[in-house]
Short mmCIF file of C-alpha atoms in Angstrom, two decimals:
data_model
loop_
_atom_site.label_atom_id
_atom_site.label_comp_id
_atom_site.label_asym_id
_atom_site.label_seq_id
_atom_site.Cartn_x
_atom_site.Cartn_y
_atom_site.Cartn_z
CA MET A 552 33.22 41.25 97.28
CA THR A 553 32.58 44.57 99.02
CA GLY A 554 33.11 46.30 102.32
CA CYS A 555 36.62 44.95 102.95
CA GLN A 556 38.59 46.59 105.72
CA GLU A 557 42.31 47.46 105.69
CA PRO A 558 43.99 44.12 106.44
CA PRO A 559 46.30 43.53 109.37
CA VAL A 560 49.65 41.89 108.74
CA VAL A 561 49.70 38.82 110.96
CA THR A 562 52.97 37.80 112.60
CA ALA A 563 53.98 34.77 114.62
CA ASN A 564 53.56 36.87 117.78
CA GLY A 565 50.17 38.37 116.97
CA THR A 566 48.81 41.14 114.82
CA LYS A 567 51.10 43.91 113.63
CA VAL A 568 49.31 47.18 112.91
CA LEU A 569 50.20 48.74 109.59
CA SER A 570 52.07 52.00 109.69
CA SER A 571 50.65 55.12 108.12
CA PRO A 572 50.79 55.36 104.31
CA VAL A 573 54.03 56.19 102.53
CA THR A 574 54.59 59.95 102.54
CA ALA A 575 57.88 61.88 102.55
CA PRO A 576 60.00 62.14 100.53
CA TYR A 577 57.31 61.30 97.97
CA SER A 578 54.49 63.57 96.88
CA GLU A 579 51.08 62.67 95.55
CA GLY A 580 51.35 61.41 92.01
CA ASP A 581 54.96 60.31 92.35
CA ASP A 582 55.88 56.84 91.09
CA ILE A 583 56.73 55.39 94.49
CA PRO A 584 59.35 52.60 94.25
CA ALA A 585 58.65 49.16 95.69
CA THR A 586 61.50 49.57 98.16
CA ALA A 587 59.69 52.51 99.78
CA PHE A 588 56.65 50.40 100.60
CA MET A 589 58.87 47.84 102.30
CA ALA A 590 61.00 50.42 104.10
CA HIS A 591 57.88 52.12 105.51
CA ASP A 592 56.16 48.79 106.24
CA GLU A 593 53.24 49.91 104.11
CA VAL A 594 51.36 47.10 102.35
CA TYR A 595 51.36 47.78 98.61
CA ASN A 596 49.03 44.98 97.56
CA PRO A 597 46.92 43.12 100.16
CA GLU A 598 45.71 40.89 97.29
CA SER A 599 49.20 39.73 96.25
CA VAL A 600 47.90 36.14 96.37
CA ILE A 601 46.19 36.90 93.04
CA PRO A 602 48.98 36.07 90.53
CA PRO A 603 49.52 38.28 87.46
CA GLN A 604 48.22 35.51 85.20
CA CYS A 605 44.75 35.82 86.76
CA TYR A 606 44.30 39.17 85.00
CA THR A 607 44.68 37.70 81.51
CA LYS A 608 41.98 38.71 79.06
CA THR A 609 40.15 35.56 78.02
CA ASP A 610 37.97 37.22 75.34
CA GLY A 611 35.50 34.45 76.17
CA VAL A 612 37.58 31.73 74.48
CA ASN A 613 41.20 31.77 75.73
CA ASN A 614 41.55 29.89 79.00
CA PRO A 615 44.89 29.70 80.86
CA CYS A 616 42.96 29.49 84.15
CA TYR A 617 42.22 25.75 84.00
CA ALA A 618 45.81 24.80 84.91
CA CYS A 619 45.24 26.08 88.45
CA HIS A 620 41.49 26.07 89.04
CA GLN A 621 39.85 22.66 89.05
CA SER A 622 36.75 20.85 90.30
CA TYR A 623 37.56 17.14 90.54
CA ASP A 624 34.82 14.57 90.96
CA ASP A 625 36.96 12.56 93.40
CA LYS A 626 35.84 12.49 97.02
CA LYS A 627 39.09 10.74 98.09
CA ARG A 628 41.20 13.80 97.25
CA PRO A 629 42.48 15.79 100.24
CA ASN A 630 42.38 18.92 98.06
CA MET A 631 38.73 19.84 98.58
CA LEU A 632 38.75 23.29 97.02
CA ARG A 633 36.80 22.52 93.82
CA ASP A 634 37.41 25.98 92.33
CA GLY A 635 36.81 25.26 88.64
CA ASN A 636 34.15 27.97 88.73
CA LEU A 637 36.98 30.54 88.89
CA GLN A 638 38.09 29.82 85.32
CA GLY A 639 37.81 33.22 83.65
CA ALA A 640 35.55 34.55 86.39
CA TYR A 641 37.63 37.41 87.89
CA GLU A 642 35.96 36.86 91.27
CA PHE A 643 38.16 39.29 93.19
CA SER A 644 37.62 41.70 96.05
CA ASP A 645 36.97 45.33 95.19
CA LEU A 646 40.66 46.05 95.75
CA GLY A 647 41.62 43.05 93.62
CA PHE A 648 39.78 44.46 90.60
CA LYS A 649 42.77 46.73 90.08
CA ASN A 650 45.80 44.91 88.66
CA HIS A 651 48.66 45.88 90.98
CA TRP A 652 51.26 44.00 88.89
CA LYS A 653 52.25 47.14 87.02
CA ASN A 654 55.58 45.71 85.80
CA LEU A 655 53.47 43.90 83.21
CA PHE A 656 52.73 47.24 81.59
CA LYS A 657 56.27 48.52 81.35
CA ASP A 658 58.12 48.54 78.04
CA ARG A 659 61.71 47.56 78.88
CA SER A 660 63.12 47.94 75.37
CA GLU A 661 65.30 50.96 76.14
CA LEU A 662 66.53 49.52 79.44
CA ILE A 663 67.45 46.26 77.70
CA ALA A 664 69.34 48.14 74.99
CA ASN A 665 71.74 49.47 77.63
CA ILE A 666 72.92 45.96 78.60
CA SER A 667 75.41 44.20 76.33
CA ASP A 668 75.18 40.51 75.47
CA GLN A 669 78.56 39.89 77.09
CA ASP A 670 77.59 41.66 80.30
CA ILE A 671 74.39 39.66 80.76
CA THR A 672 76.19 36.43 79.88
CA ASN A 673 78.81 37.13 82.53
CA TRP A 674 76.03 37.94 85.00
CA VAL A 675 74.01 34.74 84.57
CA ASN A 676 77.10 32.53 84.72
CA GLN A 677 77.99 33.62 88.26
CA ASP A 678 77.22 31.48 91.33
CA ASN A 679 75.17 33.49 93.85
CA TYR A 680 73.88 30.44 95.79
CA THR A 681 77.13 29.48 97.54
CA PRO A 682 77.63 33.01 98.95
CA LEU A 683 74.06 32.90 100.33
CA ILE A 684 74.75 29.68 102.23
CA GLU A 685 78.05 31.01 103.55
CA LYS A 686 76.36 34.21 104.71
CA LEU A 687 73.55 32.36 106.52
CA LYS A 688 76.00 30.00 108.22
CA ALA A 689 78.08 32.93 109.43
CA ASP A 690 75.10 34.84 110.84
CA PRO A 691 74.68 33.93 114.56
CA ASN A 692 71.28 35.64 114.62
CA TRP A 693 69.77 33.73 111.67
CA LYS A 694 66.81 31.62 112.84
CA GLY A 695 65.66 30.26 109.48
CA GLU A 696 66.62 27.11 107.58
CA ILE A 697 69.99 26.66 105.91
CA THR A 698 69.95 24.30 102.92
CA PRO A 699 73.43 23.79 101.50
CA ILE A 700 73.96 21.60 98.46
CA GLU A 701 77.56 21.58 97.34
CA ASN A 702 77.97 22.91 93.77
CA LEU A 703 74.22 23.46 93.33
CA ALA A 704 74.98 26.24 90.86
CA PHE A 705 76.51 23.57 88.60
CA PRO A 706 74.08 20.62 88.68
CA GLU A 707 76.32 18.20 86.77
CA GLN A 708 78.76 18.48 89.68
CA ALA A 709 76.13 18.46 92.43
CA PHE A 710 74.10 15.30 91.66
CA ASP A 711 74.76 11.72 90.62
CA GLU A 712 72.88 9.96 87.80
CA GLN A 713 69.98 9.08 90.10
CA GLY A 714 69.68 12.66 91.36
CA PHE A 715 71.24 12.13 94.80
CA ALA A 716 73.29 15.08 96.03
CA LYS A 717 76.93 14.02 96.07
CA ASP A 718 77.56 15.88 99.35
CA GLY A 719 75.43 13.43 101.36
CA SER A 720 72.94 16.12 102.36
CA GLY A 721 69.98 13.90 101.52
CA TRP A 722 68.59 16.14 98.78
CA VAL A 723 67.44 14.29 95.67
CA ALA A 724 66.75 15.96 92.32
CA PHE A 725 63.99 14.55 90.13
CA ASN A 726 63.04 14.92 86.49
CA TYR A 727 59.62 16.53 86.13
CA LYS A 728 57.59 18.16 83.39
CA PRO A 729 57.58 21.96 83.89
CA PHE A 730 54.20 23.41 84.77
CA PRO A 731 52.60 25.27 81.88
CA SER A 732 53.65 27.90 81.00
CA THR A 733 55.28 30.27 83.49
CA PHE A 734 58.03 27.71 84.07
CA TRP A 735 58.84 27.16 80.41
CA PRO A 736 62.31 28.56 79.59
CA THR A 737 60.86 30.38 76.59
CA ASN A 738 58.88 32.51 79.04
CA GLY A 739 61.80 33.69 81.13
CA SER A 740 63.26 31.20 83.60
CA THR A 741 64.84 27.79 83.99
CA GLY A 742 64.72 25.83 87.23
CA ASP A 743 64.87 22.59 89.18
CA VAL A 744 63.32 20.95 92.24
CA MET A 745 64.84 18.73 94.92
CA ILE A 746 63.09 16.69 97.61
CA ARG A 747 64.38 15.53 100.99
CA LEU A 748 62.67 13.21 103.46
CA ALA A 749 63.29 13.15 107.21
CA ASP A 750 66.13 11.06 108.67
CA ALA A 751 63.83 8.15 109.60
CA PHE A 752 63.00 7.67 105.90
CA ARG A 753 66.69 7.45 105.02
CA GLU A 754 67.88 5.14 107.78
CA THR A 755 67.51 1.71 109.29
CA SER A 756 68.58 1.24 112.92
CA GLY A 757 69.93 4.78 112.84
CA ARG A 758 72.29 4.18 109.91
CA TYR A 759 71.92 5.61 106.43
CA SER A 760 70.72 3.17 103.76
CA LYS A 761 70.29 4.20 100.13
CA ASP A 762 68.03 1.17 99.62
CA VAL A 763 65.73 2.39 102.40
CA TYR A 764 65.77 5.92 101.01
CA LEU A 765 65.00 4.82 97.45
CA ALA A 766 62.15 2.64 98.69
CA ASN A 767 60.62 5.42 100.77
CA LEU A 768 61.03 8.01 98.02
CA SER A 769 59.19 5.63 95.71
CA LEU A 770 56.49 5.03 98.31
CA VAL A 771 56.00 8.79 98.69
CA GLU A 772 55.58 9.03 94.92
CA MET A 773 53.04 6.22 95.00
CA ALA A 774 51.12 7.90 97.82
CA VAL A 775 51.05 11.34 96.20
CA LYS A 776 50.07 9.99 92.79
CA GLY A 777 47.72 7.28 94.06
CA LEU A 778 49.60 4.44 92.33
CA ASP A 779 49.41 0.70 93.01
CA THR A 780 52.88 -0.18 91.67
CA ILE A 781 55.98 1.70 90.60
CA THR A 782 59.36 0.96 89.04
CA THR A 783 62.50 1.84 91.00
CA PRO A 784 66.25 1.84 90.60
CA GLU A 785 67.54 -1.53 91.83
CA ILE A 786 66.77 -2.02 95.53
CA SER A 787 67.96 -4.77 97.88
CA GLU A 788 65.03 -6.05 99.93
CA SER A 789 67.54 -7.91 102.10
CA GLN A 790 69.16 -4.64 103.16
CA ILE A 791 65.74 -3.31 104.13
CA GLY A 792 64.42 -6.54 105.57
CA THR A 793 61.06 -6.12 103.85
CA ASP A 794 59.34 -7.84 100.93
CA LEU A 795 58.40 -4.88 98.77
CA ASN A 796 57.12 -6.60 95.65
CA GLY A 797 54.99 -9.20 97.42
CA ASP A 798 56.64 -12.31 95.97
CA GLY A 799 57.55 -13.74 99.38
CA VAL A 800 61.31 -13.60 98.70
CA LEU A 801 63.88 -10.99 99.74
CA SER A 802 65.83 -10.21 96.58
CA ARG A 803 67.05 -7.37 94.38
CA ILE A 804 64.04 -5.74 92.77
CA THR A 805 63.08 -2.92 90.40
CA LYS A 806 59.37 -2.70 91.16
CA ILE A 807 57.40 -2.32 94.38
CA LYS A 808 53.74 -2.57 95.30
CA ALA A 809 51.65 -0.22 97.37
CA ARG A 810 51.78 -0.91 101.09
CA GLN A 811 50.37 0.56 104.28
CA TYR A 812 53.59 1.67 105.97
CA TYR A 813 56.93 3.17 104.99
CA VAL A 814 60.11 1.14 105.62
CA GLY A 815 63.32 1.41 107.63
CA ASP A 816 63.13 3.60 110.72
CA ALA A 817 59.90 5.09 109.30
CA ASN A 818 58.12 1.72 109.43
CA SER A 819 55.56 2.98 111.95
CA ILE A 820 54.44 5.83 109.66
CA LYS A 821 51.45 5.19 107.41
CA LEU A 822 51.22 6.26 103.80
CA ALA A 823 48.45 8.83 103.29
CA HIS A 824 46.59 9.21 100.00
CA GLU A 825 47.94 12.20 98.01
CA LEU A 826 49.81 13.56 101.05
CA TYR A 827 53.49 13.81 101.96
CA PRO A 828 54.78 12.60 105.33
CA GLU A 829 55.69 15.15 107.98
CA ASN A 830 59.03 16.98 107.59
CA THR A 831 59.17 16.48 103.82
CA GLU A 832 61.22 19.33 102.31
CA PHE A 833 61.38 20.83 98.83
CA LEU A 834 64.04 23.13 97.42
CA HIS A 835 63.23 24.94 94.17
CA THR A 836 65.67 27.17 92.34
CA VAL A 837 64.40 29.65 89.75
CA ARG A 838 67.30 30.50 87.45
CA TYR A 839 68.23 32.72 84.56
CA ILE A 840 68.36 31.13 81.11
CA GLY A 841 71.81 29.76 80.43
CA VAL A 842 72.83 30.10 76.77
CA ASP A 843 76.16 29.33 75.11
CA GLU A 844 77.74 30.62 71.91
CA GLN A 845 75.94 27.99 69.84
CA GLY A 846 72.57 28.94 71.33
CA ASN A 847 72.24 25.84 73.53
CA ILE A 848 69.94 26.48 76.50
CA PHE A 849 70.69 25.23 80.02
CA ASN A 850 70.01 26.03 83.67
CA ALA A 851 72.25 28.99 84.43
CA PRO A 852 74.38 29.06 87.59
CA ARG A 853 72.83 32.36 88.73
CA MET A 854 69.57 32.01 90.62
CA LYS A 855 66.77 34.55 90.53
CA GLU A 856 65.16 32.90 93.53
CA VAL A 857 65.66 30.02 95.93
CA ARG A 858 62.33 28.73 97.24
CA TYR A 859 61.93 26.37 100.18
CA MET A 860 59.02 24.39 101.61
CA LYS A 861 58.84 22.16 104.66
CA LYS A 862 55.86 20.19 105.85
CA HIS A 863 56.14 21.14 109.50
CA ASN A 864 52.82 19.56 110.47
CA PHE A 865 51.03 16.57 108.96
CA LYS A 866 47.34 17.31 108.55
CA SER A 867 44.85 14.53 107.89
CA LYS A 868 42.27 14.84 105.14
CA GLN A 869 39.74 15.84 107.79
CA SER A 870 42.02 18.56 109.18
CA LEU A 871 42.68 19.87 105.69
CA GLY A 872 38.93 19.97 105.12
CA ALA A 873 38.59 22.24 108.12
CA ALA A 874 41.37 24.48 106.79
CA TYR A 875 39.63 24.79 103.40
CA TYR A 876 36.36 25.57 105.17
CA ARG A 877 38.06 28.28 107.23
CA GLU A 878 39.46 29.86 104.06
CA ALA A 879 36.04 29.78 102.41
CA LYS A 880 34.45 31.31 105.49
CA GLU A 881 36.96 34.16 105.55
CA LYS A 882 36.24 34.89 101.91
CA ALA A 883 32.48 34.77 102.54
CA PHE A 884 32.96 37.40 105.24
CA GLU A 885 34.82 39.53 102.69
CA ASN A 886 38.16 39.47 104.50
CA TYR A 887 41.44 39.93 102.68
CA PRO A 888 43.84 36.96 102.65
CA GLN A 889 45.79 36.55 105.87
CA THR A 890 49.45 35.56 105.96
CA LEU A 891 51.10 34.17 109.09
CA TYR A 892 54.68 35.43 109.22
CA LEU A 893 57.34 33.43 111.09
CA GLY A 894 60.28 35.80 110.98
CA ASP A 895 63.41 34.23 109.49
CA GLN A 896 61.51 30.98 108.91
CA GLY A 897 59.22 32.53 106.30
CA ILE A 898 55.46 32.07 106.32
CA ASN A 899 52.95 29.42 107.39
CA ASN A 900 50.36 28.62 104.71
CA ASN A 901 47.99 27.16 107.37
CA PHE A 902 47.90 23.83 105.52
CA GLY A 903 50.90 22.33 107.30
CA TRP A 904 53.66 23.89 105.22
CA THR A 905 56.30 26.50 105.98
CA LEU A 906 57.37 28.52 102.92
CA ASN A 907 60.47 30.63 102.59
CA GLY A 908 62.25 32.37 99.76
CA TYR A 909 65.36 34.28 98.75
CA ILE A 910 65.67 36.75 95.90
CA GLU A 911 68.43 38.89 94.38
CA ASP A 912 69.32 42.21 95.94
CA LYS A 913 70.47 45.08 93.75
CA GLU A 914 74.00 43.66 93.61
CA GLY A 915 72.74 40.20 92.63
CA GLN A 916 73.32 38.56 96.02
CA LEU A 917 70.44 36.41 97.26
CA ARG A 918 68.64 37.89 100.27
CA PRO A 919 65.66 36.76 102.37
CA GLN A 920 62.45 37.98 100.81
CA HIS A 921 60.52 40.73 102.55
CA GLU A 922 57.20 39.79 104.15
CA GLN A 923 55.24 41.38 101.30
CA GLU A 924 57.32 39.54 98.72
CA LEU A 925 56.73 36.24 100.53
CA ALA A 926 52.97 36.72 100.71
CA PHE A 927 52.99 36.24 96.93
CA CYS A 928 53.89 32.55 97.51
CA ASN A 929 50.51 31.82 99.09
CA GLY A 930 48.85 32.55 95.76
CA CYS A 931 50.00 29.16 94.46
CA HIS A 932 50.81 27.10 97.56
CA LYS A 933 47.67 27.57 99.59
CA THR A 934 44.21 27.28 98.05
CA ILE A 935 43.97 26.40 94.37
CA GLY A 936 42.17 23.32 93.15
CA SER A 937 44.80 21.65 90.99
CA THR A 938 47.60 21.10 93.54
CA TYR A 939 48.59 17.91 95.33
CA ASP A 940 49.14 18.70 99.01
CA GLN A 941 49.71 22.36 98.06
CA THR A 942 52.57 21.41 95.67
CA PHE A 943 53.07 21.08 91.91
CA SER A 944 56.30 19.50 90.70
CA PHE A 945 56.44 16.09 92.38
CA ALA A 946 53.05 15.03 91.03
CA ARG A 947 54.54 15.79 87.59
CA LYS A 948 57.71 13.72 88.09
CA VAL A 949 58.55 11.23 85.34
CA GLU A 950 57.06 8.11 86.83
CA GLY A 951 59.23 5.66 88.71
CA LYS A 952 62.84 4.76 87.94
CA LEU A 953 63.27 7.07 84.94
CA GLY A 954 62.29 10.11 86.99
CA TRP A 955 65.18 9.96 89.46
CA GLY A 956 67.81 12.35 88.16
CA TYR A 957 68.28 16.06 87.48
CA ILE A 958 65.65 17.70 85.26
CA ASP A 959 66.35 17.03 81.59
CA LEU A 960 63.99 18.51 79.00
CA LYS A 961 65.62 16.44 76.27
CA ALA A 962 64.61 13.23 78.06
CA MET A 963 60.88 14.05 78.00
CA THR A 964 58.28 14.29 75.27
CA ASP A 965 54.89 15.98 75.38
CA VAL A 966 52.90 13.21 77.07
CA PRO A 967 49.19 13.75 77.84
CA ASN A 968 47.63 14.49 81.20
CA LYS A 969 45.76 11.78 83.08
CA GLY A 970 42.59 10.83 81.24
CA GLU A 971 43.61 12.55 78.00
CA THR A 972 45.21 11.39 74.77
CA GLN A 973 46.72 14.55 73.28
CA GLY A 974 50.02 16.06 74.45
CA GLU A 975 49.67 18.38 77.43
CA PHE A 976 51.60 21.34 76.00
CA LEU A 977 49.83 21.04 72.64
CA THR A 978 46.51 21.04 74.48
CA TYR A 979 47.58 24.02 76.57
CA MET A 980 48.55 26.09 73.54
CA MET A 981 45.22 25.29 71.89
CA ARG A 982 43.20 26.26 74.95
CA VAL A 983 45.21 29.40 75.73
CA GLY A 984 45.68 30.65 72.18
CA GLY A 985 49.41 31.22 72.64
CA GLY A 986 52.70 29.97 74.02
CA ASP A 987 52.19 31.76 77.32
CA GLU A 988 49.29 32.88 79.50
CA PHE A 989 49.45 36.42 78.12
CA ARG A 990 49.58 35.33 74.44
CA GLN A 991 52.49 37.71 73.80
CA ASN A 992 55.42 35.33 73.27
CA GLN A 993 55.89 36.15 69.60
CA GLU A 994 58.59 33.52 69.09
CA MET A 995 56.23 30.75 70.24
CA LEU A 996 53.46 32.14 68.04
CA MET A 997 55.74 32.13 65.01
CA ARG A 998 57.15 28.66 65.74
CA TRP A 999 54.04 26.69 66.57
CA PHE A 1000 51.02 28.63 65.29
CA ASN A 1001 49.49 29.14 61.86
CA SER A 1002 48.91 32.56 60.33
CA ASP A 1003 45.23 32.41 61.32
CA GLY A 1004 46.12 32.05 65.00
CA THR A 1005 45.42 28.33 65.30
CA VAL A 1006 48.02 25.86 66.57
CA ASN A 1007 49.95 23.90 63.96
CA LYS A 1008 49.18 20.53 65.56
CA GLN A 1009 51.37 18.45 63.28
CA LYS A 1010 54.37 20.66 63.82
CA VAL A 1011 53.96 20.58 67.61
CA LYS A 1012 53.53 16.80 67.55
CA SER A 1013 56.72 16.46 65.48
CA ALA A 1014 58.86 18.08 68.20
CA THR A 1015 61.52 15.60 69.28
CA ASN A 1016 61.34 16.50 72.96
CA LEU A 1017 60.34 19.23 75.43
CA TYR A 1018 63.64 21.03 74.90
CA GLU A 1019 62.73 21.66 71.27
CA LEU A 1020 59.22 22.68 72.22
CA ILE A 1021 59.70 25.17 75.06
CA THR A 1022 63.22 26.64 74.96
CA PRO A 1023 63.92 30.05 73.39
CA SER A 1024 66.33 31.16 70.73
CA LYS A 1025 69.65 32.63 71.86
CA GLU A 1026 68.40 36.13 71.05
CA ARG A 1027 65.23 35.76 73.10
CA ALA A 1028 67.08 34.14 76.00
CA LEU A 1029 69.50 37.07 76.22
CA ALA A 1030 66.66 39.60 76.00
CA LEU A 1031 64.66 37.88 78.74
CA ASN A 1032 67.70 37.75 81.00
CA LYS A 1033 68.27 41.46 80.44
CA ALA A 1034 64.63 42.27 81.14
CA TYR A 1035 64.72 40.50 84.48
CA LYS A 1036 68.04 42.13 85.35
CA THR A 1037 66.30 45.52 85.08
CA ILE A 1038 63.73 44.34 87.65
CA VAL A 1039 66.63 43.36 89.91
CA ASP A 1040 68.14 46.83 89.45
CA GLU A 1041 64.81 48.39 90.43
CA GLN A 1042 64.12 45.90 93.24
CA SER A 1043 60.52 46.17 92.02
CA TYR A 1044 59.38 42.61 92.76
CA LEU A 1045 56.24 43.91 94.51
CA PHE A 1046 55.15 45.16 91.09
CA GLY A 1047 55.74 41.80 89.36
CA ARG A 1048 58.53 39.33 88.62
CA ASP A 1049 57.64 38.40 85.03
CA ALA A 1050 60.44 39.18 82.59
CA THR A 1051 58.24 40.85 79.97
CA LEU A 1052 59.99 42.61 77.10
CA VAL A 1053 57.22 45.02 76.12
CA GLU A 1054 53.94 46.17 77.62
CA ALA A 1055 51.39 43.37 78.01
CA LYS A 1056 48.42 43.80 75.66
CA ASN A 1057 46.21 40.87 76.65
CA VAL A 1058 46.12 41.65 80.36
CA LEU A 1059 43.54 43.69 82.23
CA GLN A 1060 44.67 46.72 84.19
CA GLN A 1061 41.21 47.03 85.68
CA VAL A 1062 38.49 44.38 85.90
CA ASP A 1063 35.01 45.64 85.06
CA ASP A 1064 31.67 44.29 83.88
CA SER A 1065 32.65 44.60 80.22
CA GLN A 1066 34.74 41.42 80.41
CA HIS A 1067 33.12 38.65 78.42
CA PRO A 1068 32.88 35.46 80.53
CA LEU A 1069 34.38 32.22 79.28
CA GLU A 1070 31.95 30.26 77.18
CA PRO A 1071 30.99 26.87 78.73
CA GLU A 1072 32.77 24.93 75.98
CA HIS A 1073 36.03 26.64 76.94
CA ARG A 1074 36.00 25.46 80.55
CA TYR A 1075 37.92 22.28 81.27
CA VAL A 1076 38.43 19.54 83.84
CA TRP A 1077 42.13 18.75 84.08
CA ASP A 1078 44.58 16.75 86.18
CA MET A 1079 48.19 17.94 86.36
CA GLN A 1080 49.39 14.32 86.62
CA LEU A 1081 50.68 12.80 83.40
CA GLU A 1082 50.25 9.59 81.40
CA TRP A 1083 53.93 8.70 81.38
CA GLN A 1084 53.29 5.10 80.29
CA GLN A 1085 52.20 6.47 76.90
CA GLU A 1086 55.64 7.94 76.29
#
């Protein structure tokens, strides 16, 4: 891609012209901090939608790209991107050939050494979510969403056994398989995801009904995954007034069949193949790695980020097709990615979703992300071929009844992806050549790989559960927490959010013609959905 012009920053009220480049008090050659770019409203990286992982050296054989870039032979899919050709291709703009994620190339060993184990443990065990909610509620000028969940920092207090928030807020946590491999605890973060449907999906005749809500949540899962039947926690068809299993009798059931319409007050809304209904919300917390004295790993109370999505506009498959075409046309005309900013509400991804996010300030309090920091979100939640309605986690939920409840790595094993027979994480490690995209997680290499660099298949297959497979040692967990804390101190998120301990070796700083393309046998067709019935 050549001839690109300096991109405008698009706002909800029109186009905002970029200010002049950062100057005083910095001189040429100075290492300008990320905060200066934001303070001067100077765009640091117009190609921030290219994630750091896209600069991984493949050496012609190592392919982490397939997890995002796919070309399905399924004309029913609303995701029409078909971008499998991007696996290992480095098809960036001229500006994108330079890797702007310079935090990847910073050795943090000395900075980490200055933080004690006790100090970082105290840090990660603090609740910074509740103060965020209190601050937003108290701000009369705040125009964005407010998403309180009582005791969210301590999940065992926040949710019941089926994942329903105990505060009656309507949020429901679900158990899903973490996406490989950025979201594996061994690579820096823990996390969770909650879903909430609009009031009509939770009520019948204007009154809340858990039976209605469970049924509609299950129907959403069926629609997104393209299922014909699904198991559910026990539901009373009599309370709903609808025969959900097709046996002609209203009774208490634990399985429902696919149907054309949702139930309760949403009974006029049709299910749409692989699409969520309008006003579906997701809340995703990215947390530090909790670790106790015995080395047990858990989701820490302190959150690195709180991420929010709301489907503000339902788009049909045809409308989505037009949106994908528009994106392709913009790229063909060599334009940089455009981001529509909505002020306090976040950004519009132009596919029907509003995205917003909060990240730690220097004191560790969660703050709204700056426009440039938010633009990063479009890299994953806009146009990549593997997503389901621009999302990841819900398509990876443990299927049916067993998947309703807070994420529990000990309750899952390494099941295969749809259409495959070998465990997903085993397959990933074999295709990538490591336990992370960058092939630099030495602990994973020592645990699960042979001395010749090949995966020890039998050892991986013998892992009791996902917890055993993808959680770090106490020592690594503490080091990763410290590494990220130094990024917080710097407020250098524009330069990368990956908690790397030392300089990345298998990542390109500059893309050039010397990069060996992936060999055809190392390109893969893959579906992020999972064969849970084989568990």
